[in-house]
PDB file of C-alpha atoms in Angstrom:
ATOM      1  CA  UNK W   1      23.571  10.231 -54.042  1.00 42.00           C
ATOM      2  CA  UNK W   2      27.017   9.928 -55.661  1.00 44.00           C
ATOM      3  CA  UNK W   3      28.472   8.414 -58.776  1.00 49.00           C
ATOM      4  CA  UNK W   4      29.067   4.701 -59.104  1.00 50.00           C
ATOM      5  CA  UNK W   5      32.389   3.705 -57.607  1.00 53.00           C
ATOM      6  CA  UNK W   6      32.709   6.922 -55.615  1.00 54.00           C
ATOM      7  CA  UNK W   7      34.903   6.608 -52.523  1.00 56.00           C
ATOM      8  CA  UNK W   8      33.101   6.532 -49.140  1.00 53.00           C
ATOM      9  CA  UNK W   9      35.223   9.427 -47.862  1.00 54.00           C
ATOM     10  CA  UNK W  10      33.215  11.592 -50.267  1.00 56.00           C
ATOM     11  CA  UNK W  11      30.421  11.459 -47.709  1.00 59.00           C
ATOM     12  CA  UNK W  12      30.989  11.788 -43.995  1.00 70.00           C
ATOM     13  CA  UNK W  13      28.093   9.802 -42.667  1.00 77.00           C
ATOM     14  CA  UNK W  14      27.802   7.333 -39.862  1.00 81.00           C
ATOM     15  CA  UNK W  15      25.753   4.766 -41.788  1.00 86.00           C
ATOM     16  CA  UNK W  16      24.963   3.946 -45.411  1.00 90.00           C
ATOM     17  CA  UNK W  17      21.981   1.933 -46.678  1.00 91.00           C
ATOM     18  CA  UNK W  18      22.582  -1.020 -48.984  1.00 93.00           C
ATOM     19  CA  UNK W  19      21.466   0.962 -52.053  1.00 94.00           C
ATOM     20  CA  UNK W  20      23.945   3.726 -51.231  1.00 93.00           C
ATOM     21  CA  UNK W  21      26.728   1.181 -50.709  1.00 95.00           C
ATOM     22  CA  UNK W  22      25.767  -0.407 -54.021  1.00 96.00           C
ATOM     23  CA  UNK W  23      26.178   2.950 -55.791  1.00 95.00           C
ATOM     24  CA  UNK W  24      29.425   3.795 -53.971  1.00 93.00           C
ATOM     25  CA  UNK W  25      31.035   0.444 -54.760  1.00 95.00           C
ATOM     26  CA  UNK W  26      29.470  -0.371 -58.119  1.00 96.00           C
ATOM     27  CA  UNK W  27      28.260  -3.729 -56.751  1.00 97.00           C
ATOM     28  CA  UNK W  28      24.719  -5.086 -56.843  1.00 97.00           C
ATOM     29  CA  UNK W  29      22.912  -5.502 -53.500  1.00 96.00           C
ATOM     30  CA  UNK W  30      22.790  -9.306 -53.845  1.00 96.00           C
ATOM     31  CA  UNK W  31      26.596  -9.346 -54.183  1.00 97.00           C
ATOM     32  CA  UNK W  32      26.896  -7.249 -51.015  1.00 96.00           C
ATOM     33  CA  UNK W  33      24.590  -9.652 -49.140  1.00 95.00           C
ATOM     34  CA  UNK W  34      26.587 -12.645 -50.393  1.00 96.00           C
ATOM     35  CA  UNK W  35      29.895 -11.090 -49.373  1.00 96.00           C
ATOM     36  CA  UNK W  36      28.389 -10.362 -45.972  1.00 93.00           C
ATOM     37  CA  UNK W  37      27.855 -14.116 -45.531  1.00 93.00           C
ATOM     38  CA  UNK W  38      31.360 -14.963 -46.768  1.00 93.00           C
ATOM     39  CA  UNK W  39      33.432 -12.228 -45.121  1.00 92.00           C
ATOM     40  CA  UNK W  40      32.741 -11.964 -41.404  1.00 89.00           C
ATOM     41  CA  UNK W  41      34.473  -8.559 -41.264  1.00 90.00           C
ATOM     42  CA  UNK W  42      31.501  -7.001 -43.078  1.00 92.00           C
ATOM     43  CA  UNK W  43      29.029  -6.476 -40.261  1.00 88.00           C
ATOM     44  CA  UNK W  44      26.247  -4.072 -41.149  1.00 90.00           C
ATOM     45  CA  UNK W  45      23.957  -2.972 -38.363  1.00 87.00           C
ATOM     46  CA  UNK W  46      20.428  -4.208 -38.909  1.00 83.00           C
ATOM     47  CA  UNK W  47      17.904  -1.600 -37.844  1.00 73.00           C
ATOM     48  CA  UNK W  48      14.499  -2.436 -36.399  1.00 75.00           C
ATOM     49  CA  UNK W  49      13.130  -2.403 -39.938  1.00 72.00           C
ATOM     50  CA  UNK W  50      15.774  -5.017 -40.871  1.00 78.00           C
ATOM     51  CA  UNK W  51      17.408  -2.425 -43.135  1.00 84.00           C
ATOM     52  CA  UNK W  52      21.144  -3.046 -43.418  1.00 87.00           C
ATOM     53  CA  UNK W  53      23.177  -0.034 -42.303  1.00 90.00           C
ATOM     54  CA  UNK W  54      26.849  -0.147 -43.256  1.00 92.00           C
ATOM     55  CA  UNK W  55      29.549   1.888 -41.508  1.00 90.00           C
ATOM     56  CA  UNK W  56      32.270   3.664 -43.457  1.00 89.00           C
ATOM     57  CA  UNK W  57      34.665   0.930 -42.299  1.00 88.00           C
ATOM     58  CA  UNK W  58      32.386  -1.708 -43.886  1.00 92.00           C
ATOM     59  CA  UNK W  59      32.322   0.212 -47.179  1.00 93.00           C
ATOM     60  CA  UNK W  60      36.113   0.531 -47.175  1.00 91.00           C
ATOM     61  CA  UNK W  61      36.418  -3.212 -46.490  1.00 93.00           C
ATOM     62  CA  UNK W  62      34.015  -3.967 -49.348  1.00 96.00           C
ATOM     63  CA  UNK W  63      36.164  -1.844 -51.673  1.00 96.00           C
ATOM     64  CA  UNK W  64      39.285  -3.774 -50.554  1.00 94.00           C
ATOM     65  CA  UNK W  65      37.520  -7.084 -51.213  1.00 96.00           C
ATOM     66  CA  UNK W  66      36.328  -5.855 -54.617  1.00 97.00           C
ATOM     67  CA  UNK W  67      39.895  -4.938 -55.556  1.00 95.00           C
ATOM     68  CA  UNK W  68      41.239  -8.294 -54.380  1.00 94.00           C
ATOM     69  CA  UNK W  69      38.608 -10.266 -56.304  1.00 95.00           C
ATOM     70  CA  UNK W  70      38.113  -8.214 -59.459  1.00 96.00           C
ATOM     71  CA  UNK W  71      41.486  -6.540 -60.013  1.00 95.00           C
ATOM     72  CA  UNK W  72      44.056  -8.723 -58.263  1.00 94.00           C
ATOM     73  CA  UNK W  73      42.459 -12.043 -59.271  1.00 94.00           C
ATOM     74  CA  UNK W  74      42.066 -13.530 -55.787  1.00 93.00           C
ATOM     75  CA  UNK W  75      39.567 -16.303 -55.116  1.00 95.00           C
ATOM     76  CA  UNK W  76      37.033 -15.872 -52.286  1.00 94.00           C
ATOM     77  CA  UNK W  77      39.235 -18.075 -50.061  1.00 94.00           C
ATOM     78  CA  UNK W  78      42.363 -16.116 -51.002  1.00 94.00           C
ATOM     79  CA  UNK W  79      40.644 -12.786 -50.373  1.00 93.00           C
ATOM     80  CA  UNK W  80      39.433 -14.011 -46.955  1.00 91.00           C
ATOM     81  CA  UNK W  81      43.002 -14.926 -45.996  1.00 92.00           C
ATOM     82  CA  UNK W  82      44.387 -11.618 -47.262  1.00 90.00           C
ATOM     83  CA  UNK W  83      41.750  -9.634 -45.323  1.00 89.00           C
ATOM     84  CA  UNK W  84      42.543 -11.640 -42.155  1.00 86.00           C
ATOM     85  CA  UNK W  85      46.256 -10.951 -42.637  1.00 85.00           C
ATOM     86  CA  UNK W  86      45.599  -7.221 -43.101  1.00 82.00           C
ATOM     87  CA  UNK W  87      43.497  -7.169 -39.918  1.00 79.00           C
ATOM     88  CA  UNK W  88      46.311  -8.860 -37.961  1.00 74.00           C
ATOM     89  CA  UNK W  89      48.759  -6.203 -39.153  1.00 62.00           C
ATOM     90  CA  UNK W  90      46.346  -3.414 -38.116  1.00 61.00           C
ATOM     91  CA  UNK W  91      45.859  -5.016 -34.688  1.00 57.00           C
ATOM     92  CA  UNK W  92      49.619  -5.373 -34.178  1.00 56.00           C
ATOM     93  CA  UNK W  93      50.162  -1.727 -35.109  1.00 57.00           C
ATOM     94  CA  UNK W  94      47.503  -0.604 -32.631  1.00 56.00           C
ATOM     95  CA  UNK W  95      48.989  -2.762 -29.862  1.00 57.00           C
ATOM     96  CA  UNK W  96      52.440  -1.309 -30.519  1.00 59.00           C
ATOM     97  CA  UNK W  97      51.169   2.232 -29.844  1.00 61.00           C
ATOM     98  CA  UNK W  98      51.541   3.571 -26.314  1.00 64.00           C
ATOM     99  CA  UNK W  99      48.325   3.220 -24.295  1.00 59.00           C
ATOM    100  CA  UNK W 100      47.909   7.009 -24.145  1.00 60.00           C
ATOM    101  CA  UNK W 101      47.919   7.254 -27.956  1.00 59.00           C
ATOM    102  CA  UNK W 102      45.393   4.417 -28.251  1.00 55.00           C
ATOM    103  CA  UNK W 103      43.059   6.166 -25.808  1.00 61.00           C
ATOM    104  CA  UNK W 104      43.443   9.481 -27.651  1.00 68.00           C
ATOM    105  CA  UNK W 105      42.691   7.740 -30.955  1.00 70.00           C
ATOM    106  CA  UNK W 106      39.541   6.164 -29.544  1.00 71.00           C
ATOM    107  CA  UNK W 107      38.412   9.480 -28.088  1.00 76.00           C
ATOM    108  CA  UNK W 108      39.140  11.317 -31.340  1.00 76.00           C
ATOM    109  CA  UNK W 109      37.233   8.686 -33.333  1.00 80.00           C
ATOM    110  CA  UNK W 110      34.278   8.949 -30.956  1.00 79.00           C
ATOM    111  CA  UNK W 111      34.244  12.744 -31.263  1.00 81.00           C
ATOM    112  CA  UNK W 112      34.296  12.508 -35.051  1.00 82.00           C
ATOM    113  CA  UNK W 113      31.366  10.066 -34.993  1.00 81.00           C
ATOM    114  CA  UNK W 114      29.402  12.323 -32.629  1.00 84.00           C
ATOM    115  CA  UNK W 115      30.083  15.362 -34.809  1.00 82.00           C
ATOM    116  CA  UNK W 116      28.902  13.529 -37.938  1.00 81.00           C
ATOM    117  CA  UNK W 117      25.775  12.329 -36.170  1.00 83.00           C
ATOM    118  CA  UNK W 118      25.022  15.890 -35.041  1.00 85.00           C
ATOM    119  CA  UNK W 119      25.468  17.135 -38.621  1.00 82.00           C
ATOM    120  CA  UNK W 120      22.978  14.512 -39.828  1.00 81.00           C
ATOM    121  CA  UNK W 121      20.496  15.537 -37.118  1.00 84.00           C
ATOM    122  CA  UNK W 122      20.898  19.205 -38.035  1.00 81.00           C
ATOM    123  CA  UNK W 123      20.207  18.404 -41.707  1.00 79.00           C
ATOM    124  CA  UNK W 124      17.038  16.577 -40.690  1.00 78.00           C
ATOM    125  CA  UNK W 125      15.869  19.571 -38.666  1.00 81.00           C
ATOM    126  CA  UNK W 126      16.499  22.108 -41.446  1.00 77.00           C
TER     127      UNK W 126
END
C-alpha cells in the first residue's frame, strides 16, 4: 500500500485493515489495539472474521492522538481530555448549522461513501 505515515486522504476507501492503518500512521498494530482500549472514539468495525476494519475517521483520530502524544507531549489522560474537548466543539458546530444544511451534509456524506464502495466493488470485478 502506501508509505509509512501517509495521510488517509491518499486513499479513498471505506475501511482499512489494521496492517494498512499501521503503515499509514507509522504505529505498530499492538499500539493501535491498546489505543482502541484507551480511546473510546476509536471504534473499528469487527468483521465476521474478527478482522478490525477502521474507517477514515478512525485513522484521522489515530493521527490526532499520535500528534498529541508524540509531538505535543500529552499524557494518555491529557490526550483523552483534548480529544473529548475537540469532539464537543465539532458537535456544537454541527448543532449550530441550520437543519437543512445538516441533512444535506449527511446526504452528501452518504453519497460519497456509496460512491467509494461502488469503486471498490468495480475494482474487485475487474
